[in-house]
Amino acid sequence: MNPVDVVLLPGDGIGPEITQAVTRVLDAAGVKINWVPGLAGQSALDAGQELLPQETMDAISRCKIALKGPCTTPVGKGFTSVNVGLRKAFGLYAAVRPVRSLPGVNTRYDNVDLVIIRENTEGLYSGVENEVTPGVVMSMKVATQKGCERIGRWAFRFANRRERRKITVLHKANIMKMTDGLFLNCAADVHENDYPNLQFETAIIDAGCMRLVQDPGQFDVLLLENLYGDVVSDLCAGLVGGLGVVPGANFGDEEAIFEAVHGSAPDIAGMNIANPLALLMSAVMMLNYLAETKHEPHFAECAARIRDTYDAALQAGETTKDLGGNLGTAEFADALIRRIGQG
Ligand code: NAI
């Protein structure tokens, strides 16, 4: 088979270090990918380009798939977030973040196996903010019937295909009766009309968060609007070892961008201590997606090999500092590559 073109955006901060570690591991596993490099974020500005250069957008339009490192959005006026920009431009309305307990990573729980599905384009991230009068500013929360139905259908289809048993919507429809009410009702309608075989549950988000930290094993798939999904993703990362171990993917009807949940971590950039695992796990999600969409078992085989390899490394205590180990970013990649070579 011919290698598949995938856009690679190393991003900013720890992005280039972890991206390099991940591509080295994928190369060692013999993955048939042709990386198409691109710039986004601060690194694009530093190169004298736009935050999201047209060349990068064209490459994603052509390849339909990208692996992305975290990007820094400069604080201040005039810059919209790179991530929000990409999600809007390509209609990447569904963010998927699997959160599972990992072998050898000791946390309070050993039974976490959740999938967070976040609506990625509406809510308070619609970017509609204004100054009503000096000293009074407002941000508008937007929910559309089309957007709410779309993510509801996407979430139930995903849960059904992956043989998950239950979807829980976390919401605040008791206060935001119109916006969260619409989100909730659309999900309930999809359940009733199309997927009565799955369990459906709703919980007010504050009480839902308490239940999550008390007993995450009671949840399966969580469906949330944009802001809640953002916050709850990091909360759930804390249940399984932190931001270094939670992957993610953003899906539209045509394009898909795979990236870790964490940001560019400027506090540890360039120190060779960042954990590349979340991006590597995102790459494994990407390989499984390629296997499904291109009907190429090669990608699923590589995904399984890489996943078995990092599970074994974690079990043996070969980890970066954030997980209690003593390996640097590059050394962790070396350890995985050694294991792939032995396997
Ligand atoms: P962050 O996720 O970058 O960092 C939060 C904390 O987690 C820091 O202490 C950091 O050192 C640690 N951390 C994050 N990833 C890690 C890893 N792989 N290994 C070890 N430790 C890790 O969040 P923060 O500081 O709020 O944001 C920094 C920048 O990242 C901002 O410019 C923000 O806009 C951007 N960002 C980008 C995202 C993306 O491109 N997908 C997502 C979230 C934030």
mmCIF file of N, CA and C in Angstrom, residues 93-94 96 115 117 150 152-167 190 194-195 197-199 220-221 251-253 256 288-295:
data_model
loop_
_atom_site.group_PDB
_atom_site.id
_atom_site.type_symbol
_atom_site.label_atom_id
_atom_site.label_comp_id
_atom_site.label_asym_id
_atom_site.label_seq_id
_atom_site.Cartn_x
_atom_site.Cartn_y
_atom_site.Cartn_z
ATOM 1 N N TYR A 93 -17.022 19.426 14.885
ATOM 2 C CA TYR A 93 -18.000 19.664 15.959
ATOM 3 C C TYR A 93 -17.938 18.653 17.089
ATOM 4 N N ALA A 94 -17.291 17.512 16.856
ATOM 5 C CA ALA A 94 -17.284 16.480 17.905
ATOM 6 C C ALA A 94 -15.873 16.234 18.429
ATOM 7 N N VAL A 96 -13.645 14.011 20.959
ATOM 8 C CA VAL A 96 -13.736 12.737 21.671
ATOM 9 C C VAL A 96 -12.488 12.561 22.518
ATOM 10 N N VAL A 115 -15.588 7.816 28.103
ATOM 11 C CA VAL A 115 -15.329 8.596 26.887
ATOM 12 C C VAL A 115 -16.083 9.912 27.030
ATOM 13 N N ILE A 117 -17.493 13.147 25.223
ATOM 14 C CA ILE A 117 -17.819 13.718 23.913
ATOM 15 C C ILE A 117 -18.275 15.155 24.144
ATOM 16 N N ARG A 150 -26.972 17.487 15.931
ATOM 17 C CA ARG A 150 -25.811 16.887 15.264
ATOM 18 C C ARG A 150 -24.905 16.170 16.264
ATOM 19 N N GLY A 152 -25.726 15.218 19.288
ATOM 20 C CA GLY A 152 -26.496 14.145 19.928
ATOM 21 C C GLY A 152 -26.450 12.885 19.075
ATOM 22 N N ARG A 153 -26.700 13.053 17.779
ATOM 23 C CA ARG A 153 -26.686 11.889 16.876
ATOM 24 C C ARG A 153 -25.286 11.278 16.828
ATOM 25 N N TRP A 154 -24.268 12.160 16.766
ATOM 26 C CA TRP A 154 -22.886 11.682 16.666
ATOM 27 C C TRP A 154 -22.535 10.833 17.901
ATOM 28 N N ALA A 155 -22.931 11.341 19.076
ATOM 29 C CA ALA A 155 -22.583 10.664 20.332
ATOM 30 C C ALA A 155 -23.271 9.301 20.431
ATOM 31 N N PHE A 156 -24.543 9.230 20.085
ATOM 32 C CA PHE A 156 -25.240 7.939 20.182
ATOM 33 C C PHE A 156 -24.714 6.949 19.146
ATOM 34 N N ARG A 157 -24.416 7.449 17.932
ATOM 35 C CA ARG A 157 -23.868 6.551 16.913
ATOM 36 C C ARG A 157 -22.528 5.992 17.381
ATOM 37 N N PHE A 158 -21.692 6.868 17.940
ATOM 38 C CA PHE A 158 -20.378 6.449 18.454
ATOM 39 C C PHE A 158 -20.559 5.386 19.536
ATOM 40 N N ALA A 159 -21.449 5.685 20.513
ATOM 41 C CA ALA A 159 -21.635 4.769 21.642
ATOM 42 C C ALA A 159 -22.136 3.414 21.159
ATOM 43 N N ASN A 160 -23.047 3.445 20.204
ATOM 44 C CA ASN A 160 -23.621 2.205 19.692
ATOM 45 C C ASN A 160 -22.571 1.369 18.978
ATOM 46 N N ARG A 161 -21.789 2.028 18.106
ATOM 47 C CA ARG A 161 -20.757 1.310 17.345
ATOM 48 C C ARG A 161 -19.693 0.713 18.260
ATOM 49 N N ARG A 162 -19.347 1.464 19.310
ATOM 50 C CA ARG A 162 -18.280 0.992 20.212
ATOM 51 C C ARG A 162 -18.805 0.101 21.323
ATOM 52 N N GLU A 163 -20.079 -0.241 21.223
ATOM 53 C CA GLU A 163 -20.714 -1.116 22.217
ATOM 54 C C GLU A 163 -20.574 -0.581 23.632
ATOM 55 N N ARG A 164 -20.736 0.720 23.771
ATOM 56 C CA ARG A 164 -20.786 1.318 25.105
ATOM 57 C C ARG A 164 -22.229 1.182 25.590
ATOM 58 N N ARG A 165 -22.419 1.225 26.908
ATOM 59 C CA ARG A 165 -23.762 0.897 27.409
ATOM 60 C C ARG A 165 -24.628 2.123 27.729
ATOM 61 N N LYS A 166 -23.984 3.256 28.028
ATOM 62 C CA LYS A 166 -24.789 4.347 28.586
ATOM 63 C C LYS A 166 -24.218 5.721 28.184
ATOM 64 N N ILE A 167 -25.105 6.678 27.947
ATOM 65 C CA ILE A 167 -24.681 8.077 27.736
ATOM 66 C C ILE A 167 -25.265 8.922 28.856
ATOM 67 N N VAL A 190 -32.874 12.005 20.362
ATOM 68 C CA VAL A 190 -32.101 11.019 19.593
ATOM 69 C C VAL A 190 -32.185 9.661 20.302
ATOM 70 N N ASP A 194 -34.001 6.902 18.150
ATOM 71 C CA ASP A 194 -33.072 6.081 17.365
ATOM 72 C C ASP A 194 -32.282 5.050 18.165
ATOM 73 N N TYR A 195 -32.049 5.282 19.441
ATOM 74 C CA TYR A 195 -31.185 4.367 20.193
ATOM 75 C C TYR A 195 -31.786 3.993 21.551
ATOM 76 N N ASN A 197 -32.034 1.260 22.701
ATOM 77 C CA ASN A 197 -31.250 0.128 23.239
ATOM 78 C C ASN A 197 -30.177 0.585 24.224
ATOM 79 N N LEU A 198 -29.744 1.862 24.130
ATOM 80 C CA LEU A 198 -28.706 2.360 25.052
ATOM 81 C C LEU A 198 -29.356 3.013 26.269
ATOM 82 N N GLN A 199 -28.652 2.990 27.388
ATOM 83 C CA GLN A 199 -29.165 3.706 28.561
ATOM 84 C C GLN A 199 -28.874 5.202 28.395
ATOM 85 N N ASP A 220 -20.015 6.053 31.757
ATOM 86 C CA ASP A 220 -19.527 5.362 30.552
ATOM 87 C C ASP A 220 -19.180 6.408 29.488
ATOM 88 N N VAL A 221 -20.182 6.918 28.753
ATOM 89 C CA VAL A 221 -19.940 8.014 27.806
ATOM 90 C C VAL A 221 -20.572 9.275 28.388
ATOM 91 N N PHE A 251 -13.603 15.668 15.338
ATOM 92 C CA PHE A 251 -14.161 15.165 14.087
ATOM 93 C C PHE A 251 -15.184 16.127 13.496
ATOM 94 N N GLY A 252 -15.109 16.293 12.181
ATOM 95 C CA GLY A 252 -16.182 16.936 11.438
ATOM 96 C C GLY A 252 -16.768 15.890 10.509
ATOM 97 N N ASP A 253 -17.551 16.324 9.526
ATOM 98 C CA ASP A 253 -18.100 15.328 8.610
ATOM 99 C C ASP A 253 -17.040 14.854 7.626
ATOM 100 N N ALA A 256 -10.574 15.322 10.207
ATOM 101 C CA ALA A 256 -10.362 14.911 11.604
ATOM 102 C C ALA A 256 -8.979 15.381 12.044
ATOM 103 N N ASN A 288 -6.272 3.985 14.269
ATOM 104 C CA ASN A 288 -7.513 3.201 14.227
ATOM 105 C C ASN A 288 -8.542 3.846 13.300
ATOM 106 N N TYR A 289 -8.561 5.175 13.292
ATOM 107 C CA TYR A 289 -9.477 5.896 12.390
ATOM 108 C C TYR A 289 -9.074 5.647 10.925
ATOM 109 N N LEU A 290 -7.744 5.673 10.659
ATOM 110 C CA LEU A 290 -7.268 5.397 9.298
ATOM 111 C C LEU A 290 -7.628 3.972 8.888
ATOM 112 N N ALA A 291 -7.493 3.036 9.835
ATOM 113 C CA ALA A 291 -7.840 1.637 9.533
ATOM 114 C C ALA A 291 -9.310 1.539 9.114
ATOM 115 N N GLU A 292 -10.174 2.269 9.835
ATOM 116 C CA GLU A 292 -11.613 2.217 9.532
ATOM 117 C C GLU A 292 -11.935 2.911 8.219
ATOM 118 N N THR A 293 -11.385 4.116 8.045
ATOM 119 C CA THR A 293 -11.795 4.913 6.882
ATOM 120 C C THR A 293 -11.102 4.470 5.594
ATOM 121 N N LYS A 294 -9.862 3.972 5.715
ATOM 122 C CA LYS A 294 -9.140 3.530 4.498
ATOM 123 C C LYS A 294 -9.257 2.023 4.296
ATOM 124 N N HIS A 295 -9.925 1.360 5.224
ATOM 125 C CA HIS A 295 -10.067 -0.109 5.162
ATOM 126 C C HIS A 295 -8.710 -0.774 5.024
#
